[in-house]
């Protein structure tokens, strides 16, 4: 499928779908349920945009606008996931939490 997408100039849609799927898999591995639900909701809001980018015929301007919308939201999601990861690592090391108490593990 990769070569056909490249020949038909759909490589950007393929890359966007691939990164979306990777983010989705990483979000499924988050242990904190509240953070996982928040990230999955953000990803669910992006899915219709990716589908329309893949399947519909759009002008160059619309494609560009949609692509940057999707990429910027993926960057936000990736940032939130990294913050979640850093926070969980700090908690495991025994650093101070936000409320001033010390985590014990």
Tab-separated table of C-alpha atoms in Angstrom:
chain	number	residue	atom	x	y	z
A	1	UNK	CA	0.000	0.000	0.000
A	2	UNK	CA	2.911	2.360	0.603
A	3	UNK	CA	4.037	2.449	-3.042
A	4	UNK	CA	0.503	2.942	-4.359
A	5	UNK	CA	-0.008	5.841	-1.951
A	6	UNK	CA	3.270	7.372	-3.047
A	7	UNK	CA	2.404	7.054	-6.739
A	8	UNK	CA	-1.046	8.543	-6.201
A	9	UNK	CA	0.369	11.359	-4.037
A	10	UNK	CA	-1.426	10.206	-0.884
A	11	UNK	CA	1.722	9.808	1.179
A	12	UNK	CA	0.787	12.600	3.592
A	13	UNK	CA	-2.538	10.945	4.391
A	14	UNK	CA	-0.725	7.667	4.956
A	15	UNK	CA	1.799	9.321	7.303
A	16	UNK	CA	-0.933	11.085	9.258
A	17	UNK	CA	-2.856	7.835	9.703
A	18	UNK	CA	0.303	6.032	10.767
A	19	UNK	CA	1.198	8.603	13.429
A	20	UNK	CA	-2.423	8.678	14.610
A	21	UNK	CA	-2.392	4.898	15.059
A	22	UNK	CA	0.902	5.021	16.969
A	23	UNK	CA	-0.441	7.709	19.297
A	24	UNK	CA	-3.581	5.660	19.824
A	25	UNK	CA	-1.543	2.600	20.809
A	26	UNK	CA	0.559	4.644	23.234
A	27	UNK	CA	-2.571	6.169	24.746
A	28	UNK	CA	-3.964	2.702	25.408
A	29	UNK	CA	-0.906	1.936	27.558
A	30	UNK	CA	-1.402	4.870	29.956
A	31	UNK	CA	-2.185	3.554	33.427
A	32	UNK	CA	-4.025	6.558	34.852
A	33	UNK	CA	-7.605	6.169	33.629
A	34	UNK	CA	-8.497	9.884	33.725
A	35	UNK	CA	-5.510	10.921	31.647
A	36	UNK	CA	-6.090	8.049	29.233
A	37	UNK	CA	-9.725	9.048	28.696
A	38	UNK	CA	-8.752	12.687	28.130
A	39	UNK	CA	-6.178	11.768	25.475
A	40	UNK	CA	-8.457	9.224	23.799
A	41	UNK	CA	-11.217	11.839	23.523
A	42	UNK	CA	-8.801	14.223	21.849
A	43	UNK	CA	-7.795	11.472	19.427
A	44	UNK	CA	-11.444	10.648	18.729
A	45	UNK	CA	-12.032	14.263	17.736
A	46	UNK	CA	-9.197	14.015	15.203
A	47	UNK	CA	-10.381	10.819	13.525
A	48	UNK	CA	-13.110	12.373	11.292
A	49	UNK	CA	-10.631	14.950	10.016
A	50	UNK	CA	-8.156	12.239	9.073
A	51	UNK	CA	-10.861	10.201	7.346
A	52	UNK	CA	-12.017	13.199	5.311
A	53	UNK	CA	-8.391	13.998	4.435
A	54	UNK	CA	-7.909	10.432	3.167
A	55	UNK	CA	-11.146	9.904	1.280
A	56	UNK	CA	-12.494	13.212	-0.019
A	57	UNK	CA	-11.326	15.269	-2.943
A	58	UNK	CA	-10.259	18.676	-1.642
A	59	UNK	CA	-8.615	21.735	-3.039
A	60	UNK	CA	-4.955	22.290	-2.242
A	61	UNK	CA	-5.861	25.016	0.253
A	62	UNK	CA	-8.320	22.747	2.120
A	63	UNK	CA	-5.789	19.912	2.239
A	64	UNK	CA	-3.125	22.201	3.612
A	65	UNK	CA	-5.480	23.643	6.220
A	66	UNK	CA	-6.699	20.200	7.316
A	67	UNK	CA	-3.178	18.785	7.421
A	68	UNK	CA	-1.879	21.541	9.696
A	69	UNK	CA	-4.943	21.239	11.938
A	70	UNK	CA	-4.317	17.509	12.354
A	71	UNK	CA	-0.576	17.900	12.878
A	72	UNK	CA	-0.959	20.640	15.484
A	73	UNK	CA	-3.462	18.591	17.468
A	74	UNK	CA	-1.190	15.548	17.300
A	75	UNK	CA	1.636	17.683	18.670
A	76	UNK	CA	-0.601	18.745	21.573
A	77	UNK	CA	-1.528	15.140	22.289
A	78	UNK	CA	2.105	14.022	22.143
A	79	UNK	CA	3.031	16.833	24.560
A	80	UNK	CA	0.298	15.755	26.999
A	81	UNK	CA	1.472	12.157	26.797
A	82	UNK	CA	5.064	13.191	27.512
A	83	UNK	CA	3.929	15.257	30.499
A	84	UNK	CA	1.968	12.274	31.798
A	85	UNK	CA	5.037	10.096	31.414
A	86	UNK	CA	7.289	12.581	33.242
A	87	UNK	CA	4.768	12.957	36.052
A	88	UNK	CA	4.497	9.209	36.574
A	89	UNK	CA	8.295	8.855	36.616
A	90	UNK	CA	8.592	11.580	39.264
A	91	UNK	CA	5.962	9.885	41.402
A	92	UNK	CA	7.809	6.568	41.198
A	93	UNK	CA	11.139	8.119	42.203
A	94	UNK	CA	9.665	9.511	45.416
A	95	UNK	CA	9.764	13.166	44.491
A	96	UNK	CA	7.336	15.625	45.960
A	97	UNK	CA	3.813	15.705	44.611
A	98	UNK	CA	1.753	18.828	43.862
A	99	UNK	CA	0.080	18.869	47.281
A	100	UNK	CA	3.450	18.935	49.076
A	101	UNK	CA	3.317	15.373	50.336
A	102	UNK	CA	5.927	12.808	49.464
A	103	UNK	CA	4.976	9.744	47.491
A	104	UNK	CA	5.922	6.479	49.160
A	105	UNK	CA	6.742	3.473	47.015
